[in-house]
Amino acid sequence: MTTYKSKMVEPIHLPAREERAANLEDAGYNLFNLDADDVFVDLLTDSGTGTMSAEQWAAMIRGDEAYAGSSSFRKLEDAVAEVMGFDHVVPAHQGRGAENVLYGTILEEGDVVLNNTHFDTTRAHVANQGAEAVDCPVPEASEFDSEGEFKGNFSVDEARRVVDEVGAENVPAVILTITNNSAAGQPVSVENTRAVREFCDEIDATFVLDACRFAENAYFVRNREQEFADATVAEVAREQLSYADVAVMSGKKDGLVNIGGFVACRDETLYEHAKQRGILYEGFSTYGGMSGRDIEAMAVGLREAVEEDYIADRVEQVRFLGERMAEQGIPVFQPVGGHAVYLDAGEFLPHIPAEEFPGQALAVEIYREGGVRCVELGSFAFPDSDRPELIRMAVPRRMYHKEHIEHVVETVAAVWDRREEIGGYEVVDEPPMKEIRHFSAELAPLGRV
Ligand SMILES: *Cc1c(COP(=O)(O)O)cnc(C)c1O
């Protein structure tokens, strides 16, 4: 049940079918090239796209824009201490800014970093320090349709194998990403978090939590891990975060704001070093690339993220979307994760080979059918990899109502009904850097059925 009402509205409109077809052609069949005004329900990302509360807007007016020592920053420190349990905060403009601050502080060339699965910007920042990023997901992370309750977990067995090979002295940090964004937003258990803590002690590594979705993860833990059945989501979050030495955070996720981020830690020395690098890249240590009003809004957002009504509404809305589609036989990643629903385009459109981009074909048809935008994460976005042909429908926080979600379900169901008529695509224009081509490349339909 939605436990909020609208206080401010923004009209959206569904362009006519012919307009949608023309928009696709103009965009070179790349949904990143669409005007957002031409999108009816936008599921491109859950990052920084959510709706702020009345309390957050009120807090923005109170934002203190002092260059140093602003009262807004003190409020952020208090919120991070109370909600997440860390004493020290180095603010940054968003998650990747925080990653640059932290990984530039603790990594050196030749290091090896382990993670359940590195998120794209994390992998890039590890590489940027001359270090190597190695993923250690549990085997069930890649099973599309299995029952696992914590498919986001870190495989300590796999990590041991890597450490035996490269030597513990070359592994200064282990990262645990909760929820595991790159593994369909699957949660990580507290039991697994404790095992990672022990492993870090064993090899003398810094334990980093990529905490972008710490509240969504805590909700799953409360519902799935017996020990926490009677705990509040806020209690679970504190418990899970208590095992880490340091957290990196993108406020654009569970900070419930449109921009912002930080590094949070306990160790005085690490704090001092991170602060210096923060000053170099982000700004003085009491604003770090954010305005006072942005900081103030994030301090409120962190507290709201662990409120029971909010988090239940949030995660259950995503589940509703996934389960309604799965009921109709549409191939949905199971169980549904915290922030997004993933569809297997390889199974949806088995007649389209990987080199003709089934995921992109599906994403294009979903826009054509109902003005809904999602993102391809298969052979178009990740050329030369053997990833499955997934598309992601990420749900912005507190933005869409049940009718919008039902519209998405009806749209995908209509595409499902005519799936055999859908053809593949070819790339006709791409930028020099293939790794980021999906943001700007243009495609053309192959016209084959
Ligand atoms: C979004 C995200 C980041 C990076 O944060 P930005 O605010 O987009 O820079 C890092 N890690 C994970 C798991 C994320 O989801």
Coordinates of C-alpha atoms and ligand atoms in Angstrom, one line a residue:
M1 CA 0.0 0.0 0.0
T2 CA 1.4 3.4 -1.0
T3 CA 1.9 5.4 2.2
Y4 CA 2.4 8.8 0.6
K5 CA 0.3 11.2 -1.4
S6 CA 1.4 13.7 -4.1
K7 CA 2.1 17.3 -3.1
M8 CA 3.5 18.5 -6.4
V9 CA 2.8 17.1 -9.9
E10 CA 4.6 17.0 -13.2
P11 CA 2.5 16.2 -16.3
I12 CA 3.7 13.4 -18.5
H13 CA 2.3 12.4 -21.9
L14 CA 2.2 9.4 -24.2
P15 CA 3.1 10.4 -27.7
A16 CA 0.9 8.9 -30.4
R17 CA 2.1 5.6 -32.0
E18 CA 3.4 7.3 -35.2
E19 CA 5.3 9.9 -33.1
R20 CA 6.9 7.1 -31.1
A21 CA 8.0 5.4 -34.3
A22 CA 9.4 8.7 -35.6
N23 CA 11.2 9.4 -32.3
L24 CA 12.9 6.0 -32.5
E25 CA 14.0 6.6 -36.0
D26 CA 15.4 10.1 -35.0
A27 CA 17.2 8.5 -32.0
G28 CA 18.9 6.0 -34.2
Y29 CA 17.1 3.3 -32.3
N30 CA 19.1 4.2 -29.2
L31 CA 16.9 5.0 -26.3
F32 CA 19.6 7.2 -24.7
N33 CA 19.1 9.6 -27.6
L34 CA 15.4 10.1 -26.9
D35 CA 14.1 13.4 -25.4
A36 CA 12.9 12.5 -21.9
D37 CA 9.7 14.5 -22.7
D38 CA 8.8 11.8 -25.2
V39 CA 9.0 9.0 -22.6
F40 CA 5.8 8.1 -20.7
V41 CA 7.3 5.8 -18.0
D42 CA 11.0 6.1 -17.7
L43 CA 12.7 3.0 -16.3
L44 CA 16.2 3.8 -17.6
T45 CA 17.7 4.0 -14.1
D46 CA 16.9 4.4 -10.4
S47 CA 19.9 6.6 -9.9
G48 CA 19.1 10.1 -8.9
T49 CA 15.7 10.0 -10.5
G50 CA 13.5 9.6 -7.4
T51 CA 11.0 12.0 -5.8
M52 CA 12.0 13.9 -2.7
S53 CA 9.7 14.2 0.3
A54 CA 8.2 17.5 1.6
E55 CA 10.6 17.2 4.5
Q56 CA 13.6 17.1 2.1
W57 CA 12.3 20.1 0.2
A58 CA 11.9 22.0 3.5
A59 CA 15.4 21.0 4.5
M60 CA 16.8 22.4 1.2
I61 CA 15.6 25.8 2.2
R62 CA 17.6 25.5 5.4
G63 CA 20.7 24.5 3.6
D64 CA 23.8 26.3 5.0
E65 CA 26.1 27.4 2.1
A66 CA 29.1 28.2 4.3
Y67 CA 32.3 27.0 2.6
A68 CA 33.6 25.5 5.8
G69 CA 31.9 24.0 8.8
S70 CA 28.3 24.3 7.6
S71 CA 25.5 23.2 9.8
S72 CA 24.2 21.1 7.0
F73 CA 27.3 19.0 7.0
R74 CA 26.9 18.4 10.8
K75 CA 23.4 17.2 10.1
L76 CA 24.8 14.8 7.5
E77 CA 27.4 13.5 10.0
D78 CA 24.7 12.9 12.6
A79 CA 22.5 11.1 10.0
V80 CA 25.4 8.9 8.9
A81 CA 26.3 8.1 12.5
E82 CA 22.8 7.2 13.5
V83 CA 21.6 5.4 10.4
M84 CA 24.8 3.8 9.3
G85 CA 27.0 3.8 12.4
F86 CA 30.1 5.6 11.0
D87 CA 31.8 8.5 12.8
H88 CA 33.6 10.1 9.9
V89 CA 32.2 11.3 6.6
V90 CA 34.1 12.6 3.5
P91 CA 31.4 14.1 1.2
A92 CA 31.6 13.7 -2.6
H93 CA 29.5 14.9 -5.5
Q94 CA 28.2 11.3 -6.2
G95 CA 29.2 7.7 -5.8
R96 CA 32.0 7.6 -8.3
G97 CA 33.5 10.7 -6.7
A98 CA 33.5 8.8 -3.4
E99 CA 35.1 5.9 -5.1
N100 CA 37.9 8.1 -6.5
V101 CA 38.5 9.4 -3.0
L102 CA 38.6 6.0 -1.3
Y103 CA 40.3 3.9 -3.9
G104 CA 42.9 6.6 -4.6
T105 CA 43.6 6.5 -0.9
I106 CA 43.9 2.8 -0.2
L107 CA 45.0 1.2 -3.5
E108 CA 48.4 1.0 -5.3
E109 CA 49.5 -0.2 -8.7
G110 CA 49.5 -4.0 -8.9
D111 CA 47.0 -4.5 -6.1
V112 CA 44.1 -7.0 -6.5
V113 CA 40.7 -6.1 -5.2
L114 CA 37.9 -8.6 -4.6
N115 CA 34.2 -7.8 -4.8
N116 CA 31.0 -10.0 -5.0
T117 CA 30.6 -8.1 -8.3
H118 CA 32.2 -4.8 -9.2
F119 CA 29.8 -2.2 -10.4
D120 CA 31.0 -0.5 -13.7
T121 CA 32.3 2.7 -12.0
T122 CA 33.9 0.7 -9.2
R123 CA 35.8 -1.6 -11.7
A124 CA 36.9 1.6 -13.6
H125 CA 38.2 3.3 -10.4
V126 CA 40.1 0.2 -9.3
A127 CA 41.6 0.0 -12.8
N128 CA 42.4 3.7 -12.7
Q129 CA 44.7 3.1 -9.7
G130 CA 46.5 0.4 -11.6
A131 CA 44.9 -2.4 -9.6
E132 CA 43.0 -5.4 -10.8
A133 CA 39.3 -6.0 -10.0
V134 CA 38.3 -9.6 -9.5
D135 CA 34.7 -10.7 -9.1
C136 CA 33.8 -13.4 -6.6
P137 CA 30.0 -13.9 -6.9
V138 CA 28.3 -17.1 -5.6
P139 CA 27.6 -19.5 -8.5
E140 CA 23.8 -19.0 -8.3
A141 CA 24.2 -15.3 -9.1
S142 CA 24.0 -16.1 -12.8
E143 CA 21.1 -18.5 -12.6
F144 CA 18.2 -16.7 -14.2
D145 CA 15.4 -18.7 -12.6
S146 CA 16.4 -20.3 -9.3
E147 CA 15.0 -19.8 -5.8
G148 CA 18.1 -18.5 -4.0
E149 CA 17.3 -16.0 -1.2
F150 CA 20.8 -14.3 -1.3
K151 CA 22.1 -14.6 -4.8
G152 CA 24.0 -11.4 -4.3
N153 CA 26.4 -13.0 -1.7
F154 CA 30.2 -13.0 -1.9
S155 CA 31.9 -16.3 -2.5
V156 CA 34.6 -16.6 0.2
D157 CA 35.7 -20.0 -1.4
E158 CA 36.3 -18.2 -4.7
A159 CA 38.1 -15.4 -2.9
R160 CA 40.4 -17.9 -1.1
R161 CA 41.4 -19.4 -4.4
V162 CA 42.3 -15.9 -5.8
V163 CA 44.3 -15.1 -2.7
D164 CA 46.2 -18.4 -2.8
E165 CA 47.1 -17.4 -6.3
V166 CA 48.1 -13.8 -6.0
G167 CA 49.2 -13.7 -2.3
A168 CA 47.3 -12.0 0.6
E169 CA 49.9 -9.2 0.7
N170 CA 48.6 -8.0 -2.7
V171 CA 44.9 -7.9 -1.7
P172 CA 44.6 -4.7 0.4
A173 CA 40.8 -4.4 0.1
V174 CA 37.6 -6.6 -0.2
I175 CA 34.4 -4.8 -1.4
L176 CA 30.9 -6.1 -0.7
T177 CA 28.2 -4.5 -2.9
I178 CA 24.8 -4.5 -1.2
T179 CA 22.5 -5.1 -3.0
N180 CA 24.6 -6.6 -5.8
N181 CA 23.7 -4.1 -8.6
S182 CA 25.4 -6.0 -11.4
A183 CA 23.9 -9.3 -10.3
A184 CA 20.2 -8.2 -10.8
G185 CA 20.1 -6.3 -7.6
Q186 CA 20.2 -9.4 -5.5
P187 CA 20.6 -9.1 -1.7
V188 CA 23.6 -10.1 0.5
S189 CA 22.9 -11.8 3.9
V190 CA 24.3 -10.6 7.2
E191 CA 25.7 -14.1 7.7
N192 CA 27.7 -13.6 4.5
T193 CA 28.7 -10.1 5.6
R194 CA 30.1 -11.7 8.8
A195 CA 32.0 -14.3 6.8
V196 CA 33.5 -11.5 4.7
R197 CA 34.6 -9.7 7.9
E198 CA 36.4 -12.9 9.1
F199 CA 38.0 -13.3 5.7
C200 CA 39.3 -9.7 5.8
D201 CA 40.7 -10.3 9.2
E202 CA 42.4 -13.4 8.0
I203 CA 44.1 -11.7 5.1
D204 CA 44.5 -8.3 6.8
A205 CA 42.4 -6.5 4.2
T206 CA 40.2 -3.4 4.5
F207 CA 36.5 -4.3 4.4
V208 CA 34.7 -1.8 2.2
L209 CA 30.9 -1.9 1.8
D210 CA 29.5 -0.4 -1.4
A211 CA 26.4 0.7 0.5
C212 CA 24.4 2.4 -2.3
R213 CA 21.4 0.2 -1.6
F214 CA 21.9 -0.6 2.0
A215 CA 18.3 0.0 3.0
E216 CA 16.8 -2.2 0.2
N217 CA 19.3 -4.9 1.2
A218 CA 18.3 -4.6 4.9
Y219 CA 14.6 -5.1 3.9
F220 CA 15.4 -8.4 2.2
V221 CA 17.5 -9.5 5.2
R222 CA 14.7 -8.8 7.6
N223 CA 12.2 -10.8 5.5
R224 CA 14.5 -13.7 4.6
E225 CA 17.1 -14.2 7.3
Q226 CA 15.5 -16.0 10.3
E227 CA 17.7 -14.2 12.9
F228 CA 16.3 -10.8 11.9
A229 CA 12.6 -11.7 11.6
D230 CA 11.7 -9.4 14.5
A231 CA 14.1 -6.6 13.8
T232 CA 13.4 -3.3 12.2
V233 CA 15.0 -2.5 8.8
A234 CA 16.9 0.3 10.5
E235 CA 18.3 -2.2 13.0
V236 CA 19.3 -4.6 10.3
A237 CA 21.1 -1.9 8.3
R238 CA 23.1 -0.8 11.4
E239 CA 24.0 -4.4 12.1
Q240 CA 25.1 -5.2 8.6
L241 CA 27.1 -2.0 8.2
S242 CA 28.8 -2.5 11.6
Y243 CA 31.1 -5.2 10.1
A244 CA 32.7 -2.9 7.6
D245 CA 35.7 -0.6 8.0
V246 CA 34.5 1.8 5.5
A247 CA 31.4 2.5 3.2
V248 CA 31.2 4.2 -0.2
M249 CA 27.8 5.7 -0.9
S250 CA 25.9 7.1 -3.8
G251 CA 23.2 9.4 -2.4
K252 CA 21.4 9.0 -5.7
K253 CA 20.2 5.5 -4.6
D254 CA 19.2 5.0 -0.9
G255 CA 20.2 8.6 0.0
L256 CA 16.9 9.5 -1.7
V257 CA 18.4 12.5 -3.4
N258 CA 19.1 13.5 -7.0
I259 CA 22.8 14.1 -6.5
G260 CA 25.4 13.5 -3.8
G261 CA 27.6 10.8 -2.1
F262 CA 30.2 10.2 0.5
V263 CA 32.9 7.9 2.0
A264 CA 32.1 6.9 5.7
C265 CA 34.7 5.3 7.9
R266 CA 35.7 4.6 11.5
D267 CA 39.5 4.8 11.3
E268 CA 41.0 8.2 12.1
T269 CA 44.1 7.8 9.8
L270 CA 42.0 6.6 6.8
Y271 CA 39.7 9.5 7.4
E272 CA 42.5 12.1 7.4
H273 CA 44.0 10.6 4.2
A274 CA 40.6 10.4 2.4
K275 CA 39.9 14.0 3.5
Q276 CA 43.0 15.2 1.8
R277 CA 42.2 13.5 -1.5
G278 CA 38.6 14.7 -1.2
I279 CA 39.8 18.3 -1.0
L280 CA 41.9 17.7 -4.1
Y281 CA 39.1 16.2 -6.2
E282 CA 35.7 17.1 -4.7
G283 CA 36.0 20.2 -2.6
F284 CA 36.5 21.2 1.0
S285 CA 35.8 18.4 3.5
T286 CA 32.5 19.8 4.7
Y287 CA 30.8 20.1 1.3
G288 CA 32.7 17.9 -1.2
G289 CA 31.1 18.9 -4.5
M290 CA 27.6 19.3 -3.0
S291 CA 25.8 22.5 -2.2
G292 CA 24.7 22.9 1.5
R293 CA 21.1 22.3 0.4
D294 CA 21.9 19.0 -1.3
I295 CA 23.7 17.9 1.8
E296 CA 20.8 18.8 4.0
A297 CA 18.3 16.9 1.7
M298 CA 20.6 13.8 1.9
A299 CA 20.7 13.9 5.7
V300 CA 16.9 13.7 5.7
G301 CA 16.8 11.1 2.9
L302 CA 19.1 8.6 4.7
R303 CA 16.7 8.6 7.6
E304 CA 13.7 8.2 5.4
A305 CA 15.3 5.3 3.5
V306 CA 15.1 3.0 6.5
E307 CA 11.5 3.9 7.4
E308 CA 9.4 0.7 7.4
D309 CA 6.5 2.1 5.3
Y310 CA 8.8 3.6 2.7
I311 CA 11.1 0.7 2.2
A312 CA 8.3 -1.9 2.0
D313 CA 6.4 0.1 -0.5
R314 CA 9.6 0.6 -2.6
V315 CA 10.7 -3.0 -2.8
E316 CA 7.2 -4.5 -3.1
Q317 CA 6.5 -2.2 -6.1
V318 CA 9.5 -3.6 -7.9
R319 CA 8.4 -7.1 -7.1
F320 CA 4.8 -6.4 -8.2
L321 CA 6.2 -5.3 -11.6
G322 CA 8.3 -8.4 -12.0
E323 CA 5.7 -10.9 -10.8
R324 CA 2.9 -9.6 -12.9
M325 CA 5.1 -10.1 -16.0
A326 CA 6.3 -13.5 -14.9
E327 CA 2.7 -14.7 -14.4
Q328 CA 2.2 -14.3 -18.1
G329 CA 5.2 -16.4 -19.0
I330 CA 7.5 -13.5 -19.8
P331 CA 11.1 -14.4 -18.9
V332 CA 11.8 -12.4 -15.7
F333 CA 15.0 -12.9 -13.5
Q334 CA 13.9 -14.7 -10.3
P335 CA 13.7 -13.8 -7.6
V336 CA 13.1 -10.1 -8.4
G337 CA 15.8 -7.8 -6.9
G338 CA 15.6 -4.6 -5.0
H339 CA 15.7 -1.8 -7.6
A340 CA 14.9 -3.3 -11.0
V341 CA 13.3 -6.1 -13.0
Y342 CA 15.5 -7.9 -15.6
L343 CA 14.1 -9.6 -18.7
D344 CA 16.0 -12.2 -20.7
A345 CA 15.8 -11.0 -24.3
G346 CA 17.5 -14.1 -25.5
E347 CA 14.6 -16.1 -24.3
F348 CA 12.0 -13.5 -25.2
L349 CA 13.3 -13.2 -28.8
P350 CA 15.1 -16.5 -29.5
H351 CA 15.0 -16.1 -33.2
I352 CA 17.3 -13.0 -33.0
P353 CA 21.0 -13.9 -32.8
A354 CA 23.3 -12.1 -30.4
E355 CA 25.0 -10.2 -33.3
E356 CA 21.6 -8.6 -34.1
F357 CA 21.1 -7.4 -30.5
P358 CA 17.9 -9.1 -29.2
G359 CA 18.0 -6.9 -26.0
Q360 CA 18.1 -3.7 -28.0
A361 CA 15.3 -5.0 -30.3
L362 CA 13.2 -5.7 -27.2
A363 CA 13.9 -2.3 -25.5
V364 CA 13.0 -0.5 -28.8
E365 CA 9.7 -2.4 -29.1
I366 CA 8.8 -1.7 -25.5
Y367 CA 9.2 2.0 -26.2
R368 CA 7.3 1.7 -29.5
E369 CA 4.4 -0.1 -27.8
G370 CA 3.9 2.0 -24.7
G371 CA 6.4 4.8 -24.5
V372 CA 8.3 3.0 -21.7
R373 CA 12.1 3.3 -21.6
C374 CA 14.4 0.7 -20.2
V375 CA 18.1 -0.2 -20.9
E376 CA 19.9 -3.0 -22.8
L377 CA 22.6 -4.8 -20.8
G378 CA 23.6 -7.5 -23.3
S379 CA 25.7 -7.7 -26.5
F380 CA 25.1 -4.1 -27.5
A381 CA 26.2 -2.5 -24.1
F382 CA 28.9 -5.2 -23.5
P383 CA 30.4 -6.2 -26.9
D384 CA 32.7 -9.2 -27.0
S385 CA 31.4 -10.5 -23.7
D386 CA 29.4 -13.7 -23.2
R387 CA 26.8 -12.0 -20.9
P388 CA 23.2 -13.1 -21.2
E389 CA 21.0 -10.8 -23.3
L390 CA 19.3 -8.9 -20.5
I391 CA 17.3 -5.7 -20.4
R392 CA 16.8 -3.8 -17.1
M393 CA 13.7 -2.0 -16.0
A394 CA 14.9 0.1 -13.0
V395 CA 12.1 1.8 -10.9
P396 CA 12.7 5.3 -9.6
R397 CA 12.0 5.7 -5.9
R398 CA 8.6 7.2 -4.9
M399 CA 7.8 8.4 -8.4
Y400 CA 5.4 6.1 -10.2
H401 CA 2.0 4.9 -9.1
K402 CA 0.4 1.6 -9.5
E403 CA -1.3 2.7 -12.8
H404 CA 2.1 3.4 -14.3
I405 CA 3.4 0.0 -13.3
E406 CA 0.3 -1.6 -14.7
H407 CA 0.9 0.3 -17.9
V408 CA 4.4 -1.2 -18.1
V409 CA 3.1 -4.7 -17.6
E410 CA 0.4 -4.3 -20.3
T411 CA 3.0 -2.8 -22.6
V412 CA 5.5 -5.7 -22.2
A413 CA 2.6 -8.2 -22.5
A414 CA 1.6 -6.7 -25.8
V415 CA 5.1 -7.0 -27.1
W416 CA 5.2 -10.6 -25.8
D417 CA 2.1 -11.3 -27.9
R418 CA 3.7 -10.2 -31.1
R419 CA 7.3 -11.3 -30.3
E420 CA 7.6 -13.5 -33.4
E421 CA 7.3 -10.4 -35.7
I422 CA 10.2 -8.5 -34.1
G423 CA 13.5 -8.3 -36.1
G424 CA 17.1 -7.5 -35.2
Y425 CA 19.3 -4.5 -35.6
E426 CA 22.8 -3.5 -36.8
V427 CA 25.1 -0.7 -35.6
V428 CA 25.5 1.9 -38.3
D429 CA 27.5 4.5 -36.4
E430 CA 29.5 4.1 -33.2
P431 CA 32.0 6.2 -31.3
P432 CA 35.7 5.2 -31.2
M433 CA 35.5 3.7 -27.6
K434 CA 33.4 0.6 -28.0
E435 CA 33.1 0.1 -24.2
I436 CA 30.8 3.1 -24.0
R437 CA 29.1 2.9 -27.4
H438 CA 25.6 2.1 -26.0
F439 CA 25.3 5.7 -24.8
S440 CA 25.5 7.2 -28.3
A441 CA 25.8 4.6 -31.1
E442 CA 23.1 4.6 -33.8
L443 CA 21.4 1.5 -35.1
A444 CA 19.1 0.5 -38.0
P445 CA 16.5 -2.3 -38.2
L446 CA 17.6 -5.2 -40.3
G447 CA 14.0 -5.4 -41.7
R448 CA 14.1 -9.2 -41.4
V449 CA 11.4 -11.1 -39.6
Ligands
LIG1 C1 25.4 3.9 -8.8 C2 26.5 3.1 -8.2 C3 27.8 3.5 -8.0 C4 28.2 4.9 -8.5 O1 27.5 5.9 -8.0 P1 27.2 7.3 -8.9 O2 26.4 8.1 -8.0 O3 26.4 6.8 -10.1 O4 28.5 7.8 -9.3 C5 28.7 2.7 -7.3 N1 28.3 1.5 -6.9 C6 27.1 1.0 -7.1 C7 26.7 -0.4 -6.6 C8 26.1 1.8 -7.7 O5 24.9 1.3 -7.9

